[in-house]
Amino acid sequence: MEKKKINFSEEERAVLLDLLSRHRSVVENKRTDAASASRKRDSWKNIEDEFNSRHNVTPRKWTQLKKCWENMKDKWRRRNAEDVRERFATGGGTPPSSEMTDELQRVGDIASHMAVRLPNPCDSDRSRHDAMPGGSQSSNQLCTPSAAALLSQTQDTPLEESGGFGVATLYWLM
């Protein structure tokens, strides 16, 4: 039976993040061809050598370091999803501040491609809530083009002339 592995300390994770920030262009490359896979494996072996050369860390294999990195990215994804859920929660007021730790913020910086959201023109709620923290966009910029066209028509005319649909009503319909 294999002996239980020792958990990564906070200091070891910080060392790993420092090394990954230098090797991120290879390690986080999305290509999966043989040449890229070989470069990734070589890069992970270099990270292993640099990691194990430190005096304050437990010697680790590159597969263990890679698994720790994947676990940190998963933890970042879960925390980010929780932040999005909290931002969408009802109740009004200002959205709660993010509770990302410094370590998780560094993970997000190194693997910055994970934070990119694909635009969806059919999801007006997503764009409105994503724009909330900045707060500098007008209501026309926060909705789909067809809704923006309706809003621009009704904003210039009094409520009686527009058939009863004011900005508040259209905003509610989105």
Coordinates of N, CA and C in Angstrom, one line a residue:
M1 N 0.8 -1.2 0.0 CA 0.0 0.0 0.0 C 0.9 1.2 0.0
E2 N 0.5 2.2 -0.8 CA 1.3 3.4 -1.0 C 1.0 4.4 0.2
K3 N 2.1 5.0 0.6 CA 2.0 6.0 1.7 C 1.2 7.2 1.3
K4 N 0.5 7.8 2.2 CA -0.3 9.0 1.9 C 0.6 10.2 1.5
K5 N 0.2 10.9 0.5 CA 1.0 12.0 0.0 C 0.8 13.2 1.0
I6 N 1.8 14.0 1.1 CA 1.8 15.2 2.0 C 1.1 16.3 1.2
N7 N 0.2 17.0 1.8 CA -0.5 18.1 1.2 C 0.4 19.2 0.9
F8 N 0.1 20.0 -0.1 CA 0.9 21.2 -0.5 C 0.7 22.3 0.6
S9 N 1.8 22.8 1.0 CA 1.7 24.0 2.0 C 1.4 25.2 1.2
E10 N 1.0 26.3 1.9 CA 0.7 27.6 1.3 C 2.0 28.1 0.6
E11 N 3.1 27.9 1.2 CA 4.4 28.3 0.6 C 4.7 27.6 -0.6
E12 N 4.4 26.3 -0.6 CA 4.7 25.4 -1.8 C 3.8 25.9 -3.0
R13 N 2.5 26.2 -2.7 CA 1.6 26.7 -3.7 C 2.1 28.0 -4.3
A14 N 2.6 28.9 -3.4 CA 3.1 30.2 -3.9 C 4.3 30.0 -4.8
V15 N 5.2 29.0 -4.4 CA 6.4 28.7 -5.3 C 5.9 28.2 -6.6
L16 N 4.9 27.3 -6.6 CA 4.4 26.7 -7.9 C 3.8 27.8 -8.7
L17 N 3.0 28.8 -8.1 CA 2.4 29.9 -8.9 C 3.5 30.8 -9.5
D18 N 4.6 31.0 -8.8 CA 5.7 31.8 -9.3 C 6.3 31.1 -10.6
L19 N 6.5 29.8 -10.5 CA 7.1 29.1 -11.6 C 6.1 29.0 -12.8
L20 N 4.8 28.9 -12.5 CA 3.8 28.8 -13.5 C 3.7 30.1 -14.2
S21 N 3.9 31.2 -13.5 CA 3.8 32.5 -14.2 C 4.9 32.7 -15.2
R22 N 6.0 32.1 -15.0 CA 7.1 32.1 -16.0 C 6.9 31.1 -17.2
H23 N 6.1 30.1 -16.9 CA 5.9 29.0 -18.0 C 4.5 29.0 -18.5
R24 N 3.7 30.0 -18.2 CA 2.3 29.9 -18.5 C 2.0 29.9 -20.0
S25 N 2.8 30.5 -20.8 CA 2.6 30.5 -22.3 C 2.6 29.1 -22.8
V26 N 3.4 28.2 -22.2 CA 3.4 26.8 -22.7 C 2.4 25.9 -22.0
V27 N 2.4 26.1 -20.6 CA 1.5 25.2 -19.8 C 0.1 25.4 -20.1
E28 N -0.3 26.7 -20.3 CA -1.7 27.0 -20.6 C -2.1 27.1 -22.0
N29 N -1.2 26.7 -22.9 CA -1.5 26.6 -24.3 C -2.6 25.6 -24.6
K30 N -3.6 26.0 -25.4 CA -4.7 25.2 -25.7 C -4.5 24.2 -26.8
R31 N -3.4 24.3 -27.5 CA -3.1 23.4 -28.6 C -2.9 22.0 -28.1
T32 N -3.3 21.0 -28.8 CA -3.2 19.6 -28.3 C -2.4 18.7 -29.3
D33 N -1.7 19.3 -30.3 CA -0.9 18.5 -31.2 C 0.3 17.9 -30.5
A34 N 1.0 17.0 -31.1 CA 2.1 16.2 -30.5 C 3.2 17.2 -30.1
A35 N 3.5 18.1 -30.9 CA 4.6 19.1 -30.6 C 4.3 19.9 -29.4
S36 N 3.1 20.4 -29.3 CA 2.6 21.2 -28.1 C 2.6 20.3 -26.9
A37 N 2.1 19.1 -27.0 CA 2.1 18.2 -25.8 C 3.5 17.9 -25.3
S38 N 4.4 17.7 -26.3 CA 5.8 17.5 -25.9 C 6.4 18.7 -25.2
R39 N 6.1 19.9 -25.7 CA 6.6 21.1 -25.1 C 6.0 21.3 -23.7
K40 N 4.7 20.9 -23.5 CA 4.1 21.0 -22.2 C 4.8 20.1 -21.2
R41 N 5.0 18.8 -21.6 CA 5.6 17.9 -20.8 C 7.0 18.3 -20.4
D42 N 7.8 18.8 -21.3 CA 9.1 19.3 -21.0 C 9.1 20.5 -20.1
S43 N 8.1 21.4 -20.3 CA 7.9 22.5 -19.4 C 7.6 22.1 -18.0
W44 N 6.7 21.1 -17.9 CA 6.3 20.6 -16.5 C 7.6 20.0 -15.9
K45 N 8.4 19.3 -16.6 CA 9.6 18.7 -16.1 C 10.6 19.8 -15.6
N46 N 10.7 20.9 -16.4 CA 11.5 22.0 -15.9 C 10.9 22.6 -14.7
I47 N 9.6 22.8 -14.6 CA 9.0 23.3 -13.4 C 9.3 22.4 -12.2
E48 N 9.2 21.0 -12.4 CA 9.6 20.1 -11.4 C 11.0 20.3 -10.9
D49 N 11.9 20.4 -11.8 CA 13.4 20.6 -11.4 C 13.5 21.9 -10.6
E50 N 12.9 23.0 -11.1 CA 13.0 24.3 -10.4 C 12.3 24.2 -9.0
F51 N 11.2 23.5 -9.0 CA 10.4 23.4 -7.7 C 11.3 22.6 -6.7
N52 N 11.8 21.5 -7.1 CA 12.5 20.6 -6.2 C 13.9 21.2 -5.8
S53 N 14.4 22.2 -6.5 CA 15.7 22.8 -6.2 C 15.5 23.7 -5.0
R54 N 14.3 24.1 -4.7 CA 14.1 25.0 -3.5 C 14.3 24.2 -2.2
H55 N 14.8 24.9 -1.2 CA 15.2 24.2 0.0 C 13.9 24.1 1.0
N56 N 12.9 24.9 0.7 CA 11.8 24.9 1.7 C 10.5 24.1 1.2
V57 N 10.7 23.2 0.2 CA 9.6 22.5 -0.3 C 9.8 21.0 -0.2
T58 N 8.7 20.2 -0.2 CA 8.8 18.8 -0.3 C 9.0 18.4 -1.7
P59 N 9.9 17.5 -2.0 CA 10.1 17.1 -3.4 C 8.9 16.5 -4.0
R60 N 8.5 16.9 -5.2 CA 7.3 16.5 -5.9 C 7.6 16.1 -7.3
K61 N 6.8 15.2 -7.9 CA 6.9 14.8 -9.3 C 6.1 15.8 -10.1
W62 N 6.4 16.0 -11.4 CA 5.7 16.9 -12.2 C 4.3 16.6 -12.3
T63 N 3.9 15.3 -12.2 CA 2.5 15.0 -12.3 C 1.7 15.5 -11.1
Q64 N 2.4 15.5 -9.9 CA 1.8 16.0 -8.7 C 1.6 17.5 -8.8
L65 N 2.6 18.2 -9.3 CA 2.6 19.7 -9.5 C 1.4 20.0 -10.5
K66 N 1.3 19.2 -11.5 CA 0.3 19.5 -12.5 C -1.1 19.3 -11.9
K67 N -1.3 18.3 -11.1 CA -2.5 18.0 -10.4 C -2.9 19.1 -9.4
C68 N -1.9 19.6 -8.7 CA -2.1 20.8 -7.8 C -2.6 22.0 -8.6
W69 N -2.0 22.2 -9.7 CA -2.3 23.4 -10.6 C -3.8 23.2 -11.0
E70 N -4.1 22.0 -11.5 CA -5.5 21.8 -11.9 C -6.5 22.0 -10.8
N71 N -6.1 21.5 -9.6 CA -7.0 21.7 -8.4 C -7.2 23.2 -8.1
M72 N -6.1 24.0 -8.2 CA -6.2 25.4 -7.9 C -7.1 26.1 -9.0
K73 N -7.0 25.7 -10.2 CA -7.9 26.3 -11.2 C -9.3 25.9 -11.0
D74 N -9.6 24.7 -10.5 CA -10.9 24.2 -10.2 C -11.5 25.1 -9.0
K75 N -10.6 25.3 -8.1 CA -11.0 26.1 -6.9 C -11.4 27.5 -7.4
W76 N -10.6 28.1 -8.3 CA -10.8 29.4 -8.8 C -12.1 29.4 -9.5
R77 N -12.4 28.4 -10.4 CA -13.7 28.4 -11.1 C -14.9 28.3 -10.2
R78 N -14.8 27.5 -9.1 CA -15.9 27.4 -8.2 C -16.1 28.7 -7.5
R79 N -15.1 29.4 -7.0 CA -15.2 30.7 -6.3 C -15.7 31.8 -7.3
N80 N -15.3 31.7 -8.5 CA -15.8 32.7 -9.5 C -17.3 32.5 -9.8
A81 N -17.7 31.2 -9.9 CA -19.1 30.9 -10.1 C -19.9 31.3 -8.9
E82 N -19.4 31.2 -7.7 CA -20.1 31.6 -6.5 C -20.3 33.1 -6.5
D83 N -19.2 33.8 -6.9 CA -19.3 35.3 -7.0 C -20.4 35.7 -8.0
V84 N -20.5 35.0 -9.2 CA -21.5 35.4 -10.2 C -22.9 35.1 -9.6
R85 N -23.0 34.0 -8.9 CA -24.4 33.7 -8.3 C -24.7 34.7 -7.3
E86 N -23.8 35.2 -6.5 CA -24.1 36.2 -5.5 C -24.4 37.5 -6.2
R87 N -23.8 37.8 -7.3 CA -24.1 39.1 -8.0 C -25.5 39.0 -8.6
F88 N -26.0 37.8 -9.0 CA -27.3 37.7 -9.6 C -28.4 37.6 -8.5
A89 N -28.0 37.4 -7.3 CA -29.0 37.2 -6.2 C -29.9 38.4 -6.1
T90 N -31.2 38.2 -5.8 CA -32.1 39.3 -5.6 C -31.9 39.9 -4.3
G91 N -32.5 41.1 -4.1 CA -32.4 41.8 -2.8 C -32.0 43.2 -3.0
G92 N -31.5 43.6 -4.1 CA -31.2 45.0 -4.4 C -29.9 45.3 -3.7
G93 N -29.6 46.6 -3.7 CA -28.3 47.0 -3.1 C -27.1 46.8 -4.0
T94 N -26.0 47.1 -3.5 CA -24.8 46.9 -4.3 C -24.4 45.4 -4.2
P95 N -23.8 44.9 -5.3 CA -23.3 43.5 -5.3 C -22.2 43.3 -4.3
P96 N -22.2 42.2 -3.6 CA -21.2 41.9 -2.6 C -19.8 41.9 -3.3
S97 N -18.8 42.3 -2.5 CA -17.4 42.2 -3.0 C -16.9 40.8 -3.1
S98 N -16.0 40.6 -4.0 CA -15.5 39.2 -4.2 C -14.7 38.8 -3.0
E99 N -14.7 37.5 -2.7 CA -13.9 37.0 -1.6 C -12.8 36.1 -2.1
M100 N -12.3 36.5 -3.3 CA -11.1 35.7 -3.8 C -9.9 36.0 -3.0
T101 N -9.2 35.0 -2.6 CA -8.0 35.1 -1.9 C -6.9 35.6 -2.9
D102 N -5.8 36.1 -2.3 CA -4.7 36.5 -3.2 C -4.2 35.4 -4.0
E103 N -4.1 34.2 -3.5 CA -3.7 33.0 -4.2 C -4.6 32.7 -5.4
L104 N -5.9 32.8 -5.2 CA -6.9 32.5 -6.2 C -6.8 33.6 -7.3
Q105 N -6.6 34.9 -6.9 CA -6.5 36.0 -7.8 C -5.2 35.7 -8.7
R106 N -4.2 35.2 -8.2 CA -3.0 34.9 -9.0 C -3.3 33.8 -9.9
V107 N -4.0 32.8 -9.5 CA -4.4 31.7 -10.4 C -5.2 32.3 -11.6
G108 N -6.2 33.2 -11.3 CA -6.9 33.8 -12.4 C -6.1 34.6 -13.3
D109 N -5.0 35.3 -12.7 CA -4.1 36.1 -13.6 C -3.3 35.2 -14.5
I110 N -2.8 34.1 -14.0 CA -2.0 33.2 -14.7 C -2.8 32.5 -15.8
A111 N -4.0 32.0 -15.5 CA -4.9 31.3 -16.4 C -6.0 32.3 -16.8
S112 N -5.6 33.4 -17.3 CA -6.6 34.5 -17.6 C -7.6 34.1 -18.6
H113 N -7.3 33.1 -19.4 CA -8.3 32.7 -20.4 C -9.6 32.1 -19.8
M114 N -9.5 31.7 -18.5 CA -10.7 31.1 -17.9 C -11.7 32.2 -17.5
A115 N -11.3 33.4 -17.4 CA -12.2 34.5 -17.0 C -13.0 35.1 -18.2
V116 N -12.6 34.7 -19.4 CA -13.2 35.3 -20.6 C -14.6 34.7 -20.8
R117 N -15.6 35.5 -20.9 CA -17.0 35.1 -21.1 C -17.4 35.3 -22.5
L118 N -18.0 34.3 -23.1 CA -18.4 34.5 -24.5 C -19.7 35.4 -24.5
P119 N -19.8 36.3 -25.4 CA -20.9 37.2 -25.5 C -22.1 36.4 -26.1
N120 N -23.3 36.7 -25.5 CA -24.5 36.0 -26.0 C -25.5 37.1 -26.2
P121 N -25.8 37.4 -27.5 CA -26.8 38.5 -27.8 C -28.2 38.2 -27.4
C122 N -28.5 37.0 -27.1 CA -29.9 36.6 -26.7 C -30.1 36.7 -25.2
D123 N -29.0 36.9 -24.4 CA -29.1 36.9 -23.0 C -28.8 38.3 -22.5
S124 N -29.9 39.1 -22.4 CA -29.8 40.5 -22.0 C -29.4 40.6 -20.5
D125 N -29.9 39.7 -19.7 CA -29.6 39.7 -18.3 C -28.1 39.6 -18.0
R126 N -27.4 38.7 -18.7 CA -26.0 38.5 -18.5 C -25.2 39.8 -18.8
S127 N -25.5 40.5 -19.9 CA -24.7 41.7 -20.1 C -25.0 42.8 -19.1
R128 N -26.3 42.9 -18.7 CA -26.6 43.9 -17.7 C -25.9 43.7 -16.4
H129 N -25.9 42.4 -15.9 CA -25.3 42.1 -14.6 C -23.8 42.2 -14.7
D130 N -23.2 41.8 -15.8 CA -21.8 41.8 -16.0 C -21.3 43.3 -16.0
A131 N -22.1 44.2 -16.5 CA -21.8 45.6 -16.6 C -22.0 46.3 -15.3
M132 N -22.7 45.7 -14.3 CA -23.1 46.4 -13.1 C -21.9 47.0 -12.3
P133 N -20.8 46.3 -12.1 CA -19.8 46.8 -11.2 C -19.2 48.1 -11.8
G134 N -19.0 48.2 -13.1 CA -18.5 49.5 -13.7 C -19.5 50.6 -13.6
G135 N -20.8 50.3 -13.9 CA -21.9 51.2 -13.7 C -21.9 52.4 -14.7
S136 N -21.1 52.4 -15.7 CA -21.0 53.6 -16.6 C -21.7 53.4 -17.9
Q137 N -22.4 52.3 -18.1 CA -23.1 52.1 -19.3 C -24.5 52.6 -19.2
S138 N -25.1 53.1 -20.4 CA -26.4 53.5 -20.4 C -27.3 52.3 -20.6
S139 N -28.7 52.5 -20.4 CA -29.6 51.4 -20.5 C -29.6 50.8 -22.0
N140 N -29.3 51.7 -23.0 CA -29.3 51.2 -24.3 C -28.1 50.2 -24.6
Q141 N -27.0 50.4 -23.9 CA -25.8 49.6 -24.0 C -26.0 48.3 -23.3
L142 N -26.9 48.2 -22.4 CA -27.1 47.0 -21.6 C -28.1 46.0 -22.1
C143 N -28.6 46.2 -23.3 CA -29.6 45.3 -23.8 C -29.3 44.9 -25.3
T144 N -30.1 44.0 -25.8 CA -29.9 43.6 -27.2 C -30.2 44.7 -28.1
P145 N -29.7 44.6 -29.4 CA -29.9 45.7 -30.3 C -31.3 46.0 -30.6
S146 N -32.2 44.9 -30.7 CA -33.6 45.2 -31.0 C -34.3 45.9 -29.8
A147 N -33.9 45.6 -28.6 CA -34.5 46.3 -27.4 C -33.9 47.7 -27.3
A148 N -32.7 47.9 -27.7 CA -32.1 49.2 -27.7 C -32.8 50.1 -28.7
A149 N -33.2 49.5 -29.9 CA -33.9 50.3 -30.9 C -35.2 50.8 -30.3
L150 N -35.9 49.9 -29.6 CA -37.2 50.2 -29.0 C -37.0 51.3 -28.0
L151 N -36.0 51.1 -27.2 CA -35.8 52.1 -26.1 C -35.4 53.5 -26.7
S152 N -34.6 53.5 -27.7 CA -34.3 54.9 -28.3 C -35.5 55.5 -28.9
Q153 N -36.5 54.8 -29.4 CA -37.7 55.4 -29.9 C -38.6 55.9 -28.8
T154 N -38.7 55.2 -27.7 CA -39.6 55.6 -26.7 C -39.0 56.6 -25.7
Q155 N -37.7 56.8 -25.6 CA -37.1 57.7 -24.7 C -37.3 59.1 -25.1
D156 N -37.4 59.4 -26.4 CA -37.6 60.7 -26.9 C -39.1 61.2 -27.0
T157 N -40.0 60.3 -26.8 CA -41.4 60.6 -26.9 C -42.1 60.5 -25.5
P158 N -43.0 61.3 -25.2 CA -43.7 61.2 -23.9 C -44.4 59.8 -23.8
L159 N -44.7 59.4 -22.6 CA -45.3 58.1 -22.4 C -46.6 57.9 -23.1
E160 N -47.5 59.0 -23.2 CA -48.8 58.9 -23.8 C -48.7 58.6 -25.3
E161 N -47.7 59.3 -25.9 CA -47.5 59.1 -27.4 C -46.9 57.8 -27.8
S162 N -46.2 57.2 -26.9 CA -45.5 55.9 -27.2 C -46.4 54.7 -27.0
G163 N -47.6 54.9 -26.7 CA -48.5 53.8 -26.6 C -48.4 53.1 -25.2
G164 N -47.9 53.8 -24.2 CA -47.9 53.3 -22.9 C -46.6 52.5 -22.5
F165 N -45.7 52.3 -23.4 CA -44.5 51.6 -23.1 C -43.4 52.6 -22.8
G166 N -43.0 52.8 -21.6 CA -41.9 53.6 -21.2 C -40.7 52.9 -21.0
V167 N -39.6 53.5 -20.7 CA -38.3 52.9 -20.5 C -38.4 51.9 -19.4
A168 N -39.1 52.2 -18.3 CA -39.1 51.2 -17.2 C -39.9 50.0 -17.6
T169 N -40.9 50.1 -18.4 CA -41.6 48.9 -18.9 C -40.8 48.0 -19.8
L170 N -40.1 48.7 -20.7 CA -39.2 47.9 -21.6 C -38.0 47.3 -20.9
Y171 N -37.5 48.0 -19.9 CA -36.4 47.5 -19.2 C -36.9 46.2 -18.4
W172 N -38.1 46.3 -17.9 CA -38.6 45.1 -17.1 C -38.9 44.0 -18.1
L173 N -39.3 44.2 -19.3 CA -39.5 43.2 -20.3 C -38.3 42.4 -20.7
M174 N -37.1 43.1 -20.6 CA -35.9 42.5 -21.0 C -35.6 41.4 -20.0

